[in-house]
mmCIF file of C-alpha atoms in Angstrom:
data_model
loop_
_atom_site.group_PDB
_atom_site.id
_atom_site.type_symbol
_atom_site.label_atom_id
_atom_site.label_comp_id
_atom_site.label_asym_id
_atom_site.label_seq_id
_atom_site.Cartn_x
_atom_site.Cartn_y
_atom_site.Cartn_z
ATOM 1 C CA MET A 1 70.685 52.534 59.661
ATOM 2 C CA THR A 2 69.906 49.501 61.787
ATOM 3 C CA THR A 3 69.508 45.864 60.973
ATOM 4 C CA GLY A 4 66.133 44.467 60.055
ATOM 5 C CA HIS A 5 65.711 43.279 63.644
ATOM 6 C CA GLY A 6 66.073 46.775 65.057
ATOM 7 C CA GLU A 7 69.589 46.240 66.375
ATOM 8 C CA LEU A 8 72.065 49.108 66.470
ATOM 9 C CA ARG A 9 75.370 47.836 65.161
ATOM 10 C CA TRP A 10 78.414 49.344 66.850
ATOM 11 C CA GLY A 11 82.005 49.692 65.787
ATOM 12 C CA ILE A 12 84.857 50.818 68.045
ATOM 13 C CA GLN A 13 87.848 52.773 66.762
ATOM 14 C CA ALA A 14 90.896 52.030 68.976
ATOM 15 C CA THR A 15 91.619 49.153 71.313
ATOM 16 C CA GLY A 16 92.811 50.680 74.590
ATOM 17 C CA ALA A 17 91.424 50.559 78.109
ATOM 18 C CA ILE A 18 88.500 52.905 77.419
ATOM 19 C CA ALA A 19 87.510 50.927 74.347
ATOM 20 C CA ALA A 20 87.446 47.766 76.468
ATOM 21 C CA ALA A 21 85.399 49.472 79.186
ATOM 22 C CA PHE A 22 82.882 50.611 76.617
ATOM 23 C CA ALA A 23 82.653 47.142 75.106
ATOM 24 C CA GLN A 24 81.909 45.792 78.580
ATOM 25 C CA GLY A 25 79.175 48.385 79.178
ATOM 26 C CA LEU A 26 77.659 47.785 75.770
ATOM 27 C CA ARG A 27 76.926 44.193 76.738
ATOM 28 C CA ALA A 28 74.265 45.503 79.133
ATOM 29 C CA VAL A 29 72.466 47.477 76.426
ATOM 30 C CA GLY A 30 69.483 45.846 74.761
ATOM 31 C CA GLY A 31 69.417 45.987 70.975
ATOM 32 C CA ALA A 32 73.144 46.769 70.733
ATOM 33 C CA ARG A 33 75.555 44.535 68.863
ATOM 34 C CA LEU A 34 79.318 45.094 68.627
ATOM 35 C CA THR A 35 80.130 44.139 65.061
ATOM 36 C CA ALA A 36 83.488 45.734 64.226
ATOM 37 C CA VAL A 37 86.686 47.187 65.605
ATOM 38 C CA GLY A 38 89.318 49.381 63.985
ATOM 39 C CA SER A 39 92.935 49.700 65.012
ATOM 40 C CA ARG A 40 96.234 50.928 63.607
ATOM 41 C CA THR A 41 97.175 47.327 62.833
ATOM 42 C CA VAL A 42 95.319 44.158 61.920
ATOM 43 C CA GLU A 43 97.092 42.429 64.808
ATOM 44 C CA GLY A 44 95.754 44.968 67.304
ATOM 45 C CA ALA A 45 92.248 44.681 65.888
ATOM 46 C CA ASP A 46 92.430 40.898 66.020
ATOM 47 C CA ARG A 47 93.502 40.839 69.658
ATOM 48 C CA PHE A 48 90.660 43.121 70.727
ATOM 49 C CA ALA A 49 88.122 41.302 68.541
ATOM 50 C CA ASP A 50 89.107 37.912 69.943
ATOM 51 C CA GLN A 51 88.676 39.225 73.489
ATOM 52 C CA TRP A 52 85.215 40.689 72.855
ATOM 53 C CA GLY A 53 83.857 38.331 70.222
ATOM 54 C CA ILE A 54 83.787 40.901 67.404
ATOM 55 C CA PRO A 55 83.399 39.501 63.876
ATOM 56 C CA ASN A 56 84.749 42.362 61.722
ATOM 57 C CA ARG A 57 88.362 43.436 62.243
ATOM 58 C CA HIS A 58 90.045 46.388 60.487
ATOM 59 C CA GLY A 59 93.658 47.457 60.576
ATOM 60 C CA SER A 60 92.731 51.013 59.576
ATOM 61 C CA LEU A 61 90.227 53.756 60.299
ATOM 62 C CA ALA A 62 89.193 53.742 56.643
ATOM 63 C CA GLY A 63 88.270 50.078 56.851
ATOM 64 C CA LEU A 64 86.046 50.605 59.877
ATOM 65 C CA ALA A 65 84.415 53.727 58.413
ATOM 66 C CA ALA A 66 83.536 51.796 55.240
ATOM 67 C CA ASP A 67 82.197 48.708 57.012
ATOM 68 C CA PRO A 68 78.582 48.148 55.885
ATOM 69 C CA ASP A 69 77.826 46.218 59.082
ATOM 70 C CA VAL A 70 78.331 49.274 61.285
ATOM 71 C CA ASP A 71 75.722 51.953 62.097
ATOM 72 C CA VAL A 72 77.519 53.917 64.821
ATOM 73 C CA VAL A 73 81.176 54.220 65.788
ATOM 74 C CA TYR A 74 82.532 54.834 69.272
ATOM 75 C CA VAL A 75 85.763 56.824 68.853
ATOM 76 C CA ALA A 76 88.081 55.808 71.700
ATOM 77 C CA THR A 77 91.390 57.081 70.369
ATOM 78 C CA PRO A 78 93.694 59.552 72.137
ATOM 79 C CA HIS A 79 92.386 63.135 71.979
ATOM 80 C CA PRO A 80 94.324 64.365 68.912
ATOM 81 C CA ALA A 81 92.819 61.614 66.729
ATOM 82 C CA HIS A 82 89.178 62.437 67.627
ATOM 83 C CA HIS A 83 88.848 64.984 64.880
ATOM 84 C CA THR A 84 90.178 62.823 62.032
ATOM 85 C CA ALA A 85 88.329 59.691 63.141
ATOM 86 C CA THR A 86 85.019 61.456 63.682
ATOM 87 C CA LEU A 87 85.120 63.243 60.330
ATOM 88 C CA ALA A 88 85.984 60.034 58.511
ATOM 89 C CA CYS A 89 83.094 58.146 60.097
ATOM 90 C CA LEU A 90 80.567 60.937 59.605
ATOM 91 C CA GLU A 91 81.525 61.369 55.971
ATOM 92 C CA ALA A 92 81.130 57.620 55.496
ATOM 93 C CA GLY A 93 77.579 57.812 56.809
ATOM 94 C CA LYS A 94 78.155 56.520 60.333
ATOM 95 C CA HIS A 95 76.784 58.015 63.515
ATOM 96 C CA VAL A 96 79.462 58.819 66.105
ATOM 97 C CA LEU A 97 79.915 58.747 69.846
ATOM 98 C CA CYS A 98 83.276 60.441 70.477
ATOM 99 C CA GLU A 99 85.261 60.279 73.665
ATOM 100 C CA LYS A 100 85.875 63.398 75.704
ATOM 101 C CA PRO A 101 87.225 65.933 75.122
ATOM 102 C CA LEU A 102 85.389 66.098 71.824
ATOM 103 C CA ALA A 103 88.327 67.800 70.125
ATOM 104 C CA MET A 104 91.654 69.486 70.809
ATOM 105 C CA ASN A 105 90.236 72.958 70.260
ATOM 106 C CA ILE A 106 87.137 74.864 69.195
ATOM 107 C CA ARG A 107 88.139 74.882 65.503
ATOM 108 C CA GLN A 108 88.190 71.088 65.392
ATOM 109 C CA ALA A 109 85.008 70.762 67.422
ATOM 110 C CA THR A 110 83.172 73.153 65.126
ATOM 111 C CA GLU A 111 84.288 71.196 62.034
ATOM 112 C CA MET A 112 83.017 67.977 63.628
ATOM 113 C CA VAL A 113 79.626 69.476 64.397
ATOM 114 C CA GLU A 114 79.349 70.920 60.899
ATOM 115 C CA ALA A 115 80.183 67.508 59.423
ATOM 116 C CA ALA A 116 77.442 65.858 61.500
ATOM 117 C CA ARG A 117 74.929 68.456 60.357
ATOM 118 C CA ARG A 118 76.003 68.255 56.718
ATOM 119 C CA ASN A 119 75.823 64.435 56.639
ATOM 120 C CA GLU A 120 72.707 64.299 58.815
ATOM 121 C CA ARG A 121 74.331 61.894 61.248
ATOM 122 C CA PHE A 122 74.164 61.755 65.022
ATOM 123 C CA LEU A 123 77.180 63.029 66.968
ATOM 124 C CA MET A 124 77.661 63.158 70.730
ATOM 125 C CA GLU A 125 80.576 63.708 73.054
ATOM 126 C CA ALA A 126 80.868 60.708 75.396
ATOM 127 C CA MET A 127 80.462 62.615 78.654
ATOM 128 C CA TRP A 128 79.396 59.473 80.542
ATOM 129 C CA THR A 129 79.042 61.310 83.873
ATOM 130 C CA ARG A 130 76.023 63.130 82.556
ATOM 131 C CA PHE A 131 74.050 60.008 81.761
ATOM 132 C CA ALA A 132 74.561 58.122 85.019
ATOM 133 C CA PRO A 133 71.283 57.653 86.942
ATOM 134 C CA ALA A 134 72.839 59.254 90.029
ATOM 135 C CA THR A 135 73.809 62.402 88.094
ATOM 136 C CA ARG A 136 70.342 62.672 86.624
ATOM 137 C CA ALA A 137 68.790 62.306 90.091
ATOM 138 C CA ILE A 138 71.066 65.030 91.477
ATOM 139 C CA LYS A 139 70.136 67.345 88.616
ATOM 140 C CA ARG A 140 66.429 66.797 89.315
ATOM 141 C CA LEU A 141 66.907 67.595 92.999
ATOM 142 C CA VAL A 142 68.837 70.760 92.230
ATOM 143 C CA ASP A 143 66.332 71.875 89.601
ATOM 144 C CA ASP A 144 63.458 71.163 92.028
ATOM 145 C CA GLY A 145 65.038 73.405 94.686
ATOM 146 C CA ALA A 146 66.057 70.690 97.149
ATOM 147 C CA ILE A 147 69.118 72.770 98.150
ATOM 148 C CA GLY A 148 67.603 76.160 97.394
ATOM 149 C CA GLU A 149 69.428 78.415 94.958
ATOM 150 C CA LEU A 150 72.701 76.839 93.860
ATOM 151 C CA ARG A 151 75.535 79.196 94.720
ATOM 152 C CA VAL A 152 78.796 77.195 94.728
ATOM 153 C CA LEU A 153 80.001 74.086 92.911
ATOM 154 C CA ASN A 154 83.286 72.600 94.083
ATOM 155 C CA ALA A 155 84.757 69.778 92.000
ATOM 156 C CA ASP A 156 88.201 68.271 91.838
ATOM 157 C CA PHE A 157 89.761 65.346 90.012
ATOM 158 C CA GLY A 158 93.385 64.351 90.600
ATOM 159 C CA ASN A 159 95.706 61.415 90.773
ATOM 160 C CA ALA A 160 99.438 61.133 91.359
ATOM 161 C CA VAL A 161 100.863 59.864 88.056
ATOM 162 C CA PRO A 162 104.637 59.286 87.898
ATOM 163 C CA TYR A 163 106.174 61.415 85.203
ATOM 164 C CA ASP A 164 107.159 59.461 82.126
ATOM 165 C CA PRO A 165 107.568 61.515 78.932
ATOM 166 C CA ARG A 166 106.794 58.414 76.834
ATOM 167 C CA HIS A 167 103.378 57.966 78.422
ATOM 168 C CA ARG A 168 100.332 59.334 76.597
ATOM 169 C CA ILE A 169 99.203 61.365 79.576
ATOM 170 C CA TRP A 170 102.371 63.504 79.491
ATOM 171 C CA ALA A 171 102.991 63.663 75.731
ATOM 172 C CA PRO A 172 101.911 66.870 73.937
ATOM 173 C CA GLU A 173 101.567 65.114 70.582
ATOM 174 C CA LEU A 174 98.986 62.796 72.226
ATOM 175 C CA GLY A 175 97.068 65.589 73.970
ATOM 176 C CA GLY A 176 98.639 64.954 77.371
ATOM 177 C CA GLY A 177 98.203 67.101 80.437
ATOM 178 C CA ALA A 178 95.827 67.350 83.388
ATOM 179 C CA LEU A 179 93.305 69.718 81.839
ATOM 180 C CA LEU A 180 92.255 67.701 78.788
ATOM 181 C CA ASP A 181 92.500 64.346 80.520
ATOM 182 C CA LEU A 182 90.922 65.190 83.873
ATOM 183 C CA GLY A 183 89.916 68.871 83.897
ATOM 184 C CA VAL A 184 87.318 68.382 81.183
ATOM 185 C CA TYR A 185 85.217 66.523 83.777
ATOM 186 C CA PRO A 186 84.807 69.322 86.352
ATOM 187 C CA ILE A 187 84.405 71.932 83.625
ATOM 188 C CA ALA A 188 81.649 69.907 81.923
ATOM 189 C CA LEU A 189 80.010 69.290 85.324
ATOM 190 C CA ALA A 190 80.035 72.987 86.069
ATOM 191 C CA SER A 191 78.476 73.694 82.682
ATOM 192 C CA PHE A 192 75.769 71.118 83.372
ATOM 193 C CA PHE A 193 74.733 72.640 86.698
ATOM 194 C CA LEU A 194 75.680 76.298 86.318
ATOM 195 C CA GLY A 195 74.926 76.937 82.629
ATOM 196 C CA GLU A 196 77.139 78.987 80.351
ATOM 197 C CA LEU A 197 80.458 79.644 82.082
ATOM 198 C CA THR A 198 82.671 82.694 82.307
ATOM 199 C CA VAL A 199 86.272 82.016 83.282
ATOM 200 C CA VAL A 200 87.326 84.522 85.902
ATOM 201 C CA GLY A 201 90.632 82.929 86.884
ATOM 202 C CA ALA A 202 92.943 80.066 86.062
ATOM 203 C CA THR A 203 96.340 78.987 87.303
ATOM 204 C CA GLY A 204 98.534 75.930 87.218
ATOM 205 C CA HIS A 205 101.986 74.752 86.270
ATOM 206 C CA ARG A 206 103.694 72.659 83.658
ATOM 207 C CA ALA A 207 105.008 69.137 83.636
ATOM 208 C CA PRO A 208 108.792 68.609 83.600
ATOM 209 C CA ASN A 209 108.697 68.691 79.793
ATOM 210 C CA GLY A 210 107.624 72.326 80.041
ATOM 211 C CA VAL A 211 104.776 71.844 77.548
ATOM 212 C CA VAL A 212 101.701 70.175 79.001
ATOM 213 C CA ASP A 213 100.052 71.148 82.281
ATOM 214 C CA ALA A 214 100.606 69.021 85.374
ATOM 215 C CA GLN A 215 97.768 70.611 87.296
ATOM 216 C CA ALA A 216 95.280 73.452 87.011
ATOM 217 C CA ALA A 217 92.792 75.359 89.138
ATOM 218 C CA VAL A 218 89.943 77.272 87.525
ATOM 219 C CA VAL A 219 87.321 79.675 88.849
ATOM 220 C CA VAL A 220 84.203 80.112 86.758
ATOM 221 C CA VAL A 221 80.916 81.949 87.150
ATOM 222 C CA GLY A 222 77.689 80.471 85.817
ATOM 223 C CA ALA A 223 74.762 82.091 84.056
ATOM 224 C CA ALA A 224 72.944 82.902 87.322
ATOM 225 C CA GLY A 225 76.070 84.096 89.146
ATOM 226 C CA ALA A 226 76.951 80.861 90.966
ATOM 227 C CA THR A 227 80.667 80.123 91.381
ATOM 228 C CA GLY A 228 82.501 77.015 90.286
ATOM 229 C CA LEU A 229 85.809 76.106 91.980
ATOM 230 C CA LEU A 230 87.420 73.487 89.806
ATOM 231 C CA SER A 231 90.768 71.727 89.968
ATOM 232 C CA CYS A 232 92.644 68.860 88.354
ATOM 233 C CA SER A 233 96.047 67.353 88.921
ATOM 234 C CA LEU A 234 98.378 64.633 87.681
ATOM 235 C CA GLU A 235 100.688 65.241 90.628
ATOM 236 C CA ALA A 236 98.478 64.832 93.690
ATOM 237 C CA PRO A 237 95.639 62.513 94.730
ATOM 238 C CA LEU A 238 92.899 65.099 95.234
ATOM 239 C CA PRO A 239 89.781 64.259 97.293
ATOM 240 C CA ASN A 240 87.935 63.594 94.027
ATOM 241 C CA ARG A 241 84.763 64.951 95.493
ATOM 242 C CA VAL A 242 81.934 67.263 94.428
ATOM 243 C CA ALA A 243 79.906 69.576 96.627
ATOM 244 C CA LEU A 244 76.918 71.484 95.260
ATOM 245 C CA ALA A 245 76.057 74.137 97.826
ATOM 246 C CA GLY A 246 72.842 76.103 97.787
ATOM 247 C CA THR A 247 70.971 78.467 100.059
ATOM 248 C CA LEU A 248 69.055 75.605 101.687
ATOM 249 C CA GLY A 249 71.603 72.812 101.779
ATOM 250 C CA ARG A 250 74.141 70.893 99.769
ATOM 251 C CA ILE A 251 74.708 67.650 97.865
ATOM 252 C CA GLU A 252 78.003 65.776 98.139
ATOM 253 C CA PHE A 253 79.314 62.802 96.232
ATOM 254 C CA ASP A 254 82.594 60.961 95.670
ATOM 255 C CA ARG A 255 83.926 59.221 92.551
ATOM 256 C CA TRP A 256 81.695 61.723 90.888
ATOM 257 C CA TRP A 257 82.792 61.194 87.256
ATOM 258 C CA CYS A 258 80.878 57.881 87.417
ATOM 259 C CA PRO A 259 78.683 58.257 90.524
ATOM 260 C CA THR A 260 76.517 55.587 92.087
ATOM 261 C CA GLU A 261 75.571 57.348 95.324
ATOM 262 C CA PHE A 262 75.292 60.777 96.929
ATOM 263 C CA THR A 263 74.204 62.488 100.125
ATOM 264 C CA LEU A 264 71.674 65.300 100.366
ATOM 265 C CA HIS A 265 72.103 67.668 103.333
ATOM 266 C CA ARG A 266 69.088 69.918 103.860
ATOM 267 C CA ASN A 267 69.328 72.660 106.436
ATOM 268 C CA GLY A 268 67.898 71.488 109.755
ATOM 269 C CA ARG A 269 67.324 67.882 108.618
ATOM 270 C CA ASP A 270 69.222 64.599 108.854
ATOM 271 C CA PRO A 271 71.357 63.694 105.838
ATOM 272 C CA GLU A 272 69.638 61.611 103.162
ATOM 273 C CA SER A 273 71.607 58.974 101.237
ATOM 274 C CA PHE A 274 70.760 57.821 97.723
ATOM 275 C CA VAL A 275 72.198 54.811 95.877
ATOM 276 C CA PHE A 276 71.976 54.171 92.126
ATOM 277 C CA PRO A 277 74.107 51.118 91.266
ATOM 278 C CA HIS A 278 75.166 50.626 87.652
ATOM 279 C CA ARG A 279 73.854 47.678 85.705
ATOM 280 C CA ALA A 280 77.324 47.224 84.232
ATOM 281 C CA ASN A 281 80.172 49.744 84.562
ATOM 282 C CA GLY A 282 78.489 53.061 83.748
ATOM 283 C CA TYR A 283 79.233 53.176 80.037
ATOM 284 C CA GLU A 284 75.921 51.558 79.247
ATOM 285 C CA TYR A 285 73.964 54.752 79.865
ATOM 286 C CA GLU A 286 75.650 56.889 77.219
ATOM 287 C CA ALA A 287 75.216 54.034 74.715
ATOM 288 C CA GLU A 288 71.526 53.900 75.558
ATOM 289 C CA GLU A 289 71.239 57.640 75.030
ATOM 290 C CA VAL A 290 72.794 57.304 71.606
ATOM 291 C CA ALA A 291 70.412 54.477 70.661
ATOM 292 C CA ALA A 292 67.358 56.391 71.897
ATOM 293 C CA ARG A 293 68.198 59.543 70.007
ATOM 294 C CA ILE A 294 69.078 57.743 66.765
ATOM 295 C CA ALA A 295 65.822 55.780 67.021
ATOM 296 C CA GLU A 296 63.855 59.024 67.109
ATOM 297 C CA GLY A 297 65.814 60.509 64.209
ATOM 298 C CA ALA A 298 67.668 63.151 66.250
ATOM 299 C CA LEU A 299 71.168 64.293 65.333
ATOM 300 C CA GLU A 300 72.174 65.309 68.862
ATOM 301 C CA SER A 301 71.315 64.674 72.494
ATOM 302 C CA PRO A 302 69.567 67.297 74.607
ATOM 303 C CA LEU A 303 71.677 66.130 77.565
ATOM 304 C CA MET A 304 74.979 66.649 75.723
ATOM 305 C CA SER A 305 74.137 68.828 72.768
ATOM 306 C CA TRP A 306 76.489 70.162 70.121
ATOM 307 C CA ASP A 307 76.233 73.646 71.614
ATOM 308 C CA GLU A 308 77.100 72.271 75.023
ATOM 309 C CA SER A 309 80.199 70.508 73.702
ATOM 310 C CA LEU A 310 81.250 73.664 71.886
ATOM 311 C CA ARG A 311 80.825 75.721 75.080
ATOM 312 C CA VAL A 312 82.897 73.268 77.119
ATOM 313 C CA THR A 313 85.588 73.189 74.404
ATOM 314 C CA ALA A 314 85.708 76.989 74.358
ATOM 315 C CA VAL A 315 86.260 77.053 78.139
ATOM 316 C CA LEU A 316 89.068 74.496 77.795
ATOM 317 C CA ASP A 317 90.649 76.687 75.119
ATOM 318 C CA GLU A 318 90.458 79.760 77.310
ATOM 319 C CA VAL A 319 91.974 77.997 80.304
ATOM 320 C CA ARG A 320 94.781 76.607 78.147
ATOM 321 C CA ALA A 321 95.458 80.087 76.815
ATOM 322 C CA ARG A 322 95.769 81.410 80.370
ATOM 323 C CA LEU A 323 98.110 78.556 81.265
ATOM 324 C CA GLY A 324 100.111 78.955 78.067
ATOM 325 C CA VAL A 325 99.561 75.350 76.982
ATOM 326 C CA VAL A 326 99.741 74.887 73.186
ATOM 327 C CA TYR A 327 99.413 71.610 71.289
ATOM 328 C CA PRO A 328 100.560 70.716 67.742
ATOM 329 C CA ALA A 329 96.862 70.545 66.767
ATOM 330 C CA ASP A 330 96.511 74.262 67.484
ATOM 331 C CA ALA A 331 98.787 75.097 64.533
ATOM 332 C CA GLY A 332 96.599 73.769 61.754
#
């Protein structure tokens, strides 16, 4: 499903800030062409298309899913719409890159994976952190024993966001709350480095609306017994830092959800700094992963597999259950 010239033709569903960031990153990807955009209105699609030079504009998801000039769709909608948009595109024969979190709960995520398998179409959760060159370099160092046996991962992600019940980030019907918006990052990072996770503790508190979580702290244990100390907040500007501590040293990095540099501390040696600047804004790497896997005929990525997304979703579900956070999507 590419053009005769080997191009991969992309569509984007939604026109918000993340959609724009992805469009910017896609410009740095060879063989990628942004051919279509879908929105809730034709006016919204036209505005976005004019900004990014997109020829095909659709005022509905159905229009984008049926577009014959689209091979793969990037789903950039708010969380609760991921399930519907992804299923529609997969059933229409499109490959899908879906923003994180993949779904609102494990039931939805499982249905999305089953649809990809049934339709023999590629599906990947857009966990852009995992594809950044800096993250890959850190993973190689850890796997090669640069810090010995990994024992503790500490990751936090938090910003002070004024409470406004009308804003997406606080609205339960739009999947608001700290955990799904920010907490998915440290949980996915812990899964990447620690393997399958067991939740041993979770705490937090609600937003003023009493429904979504304003912040959360989670303790997990990985497959080899290493501990993950993870936190997220919409109320406080956390350090936004990761430390991977092993028996022979540690690796630290800031702005870790889209890292470009990190520091390796080996016991008894001077710190070593590494820099991996992005070619664009960091979104280009997940798009390249999608293109590479589709080109080889794969339906999923080994770096962000279906099983991995299901494991992360299951952890999010368990943490939400411990916090008592329930969304409308959980009812049906």
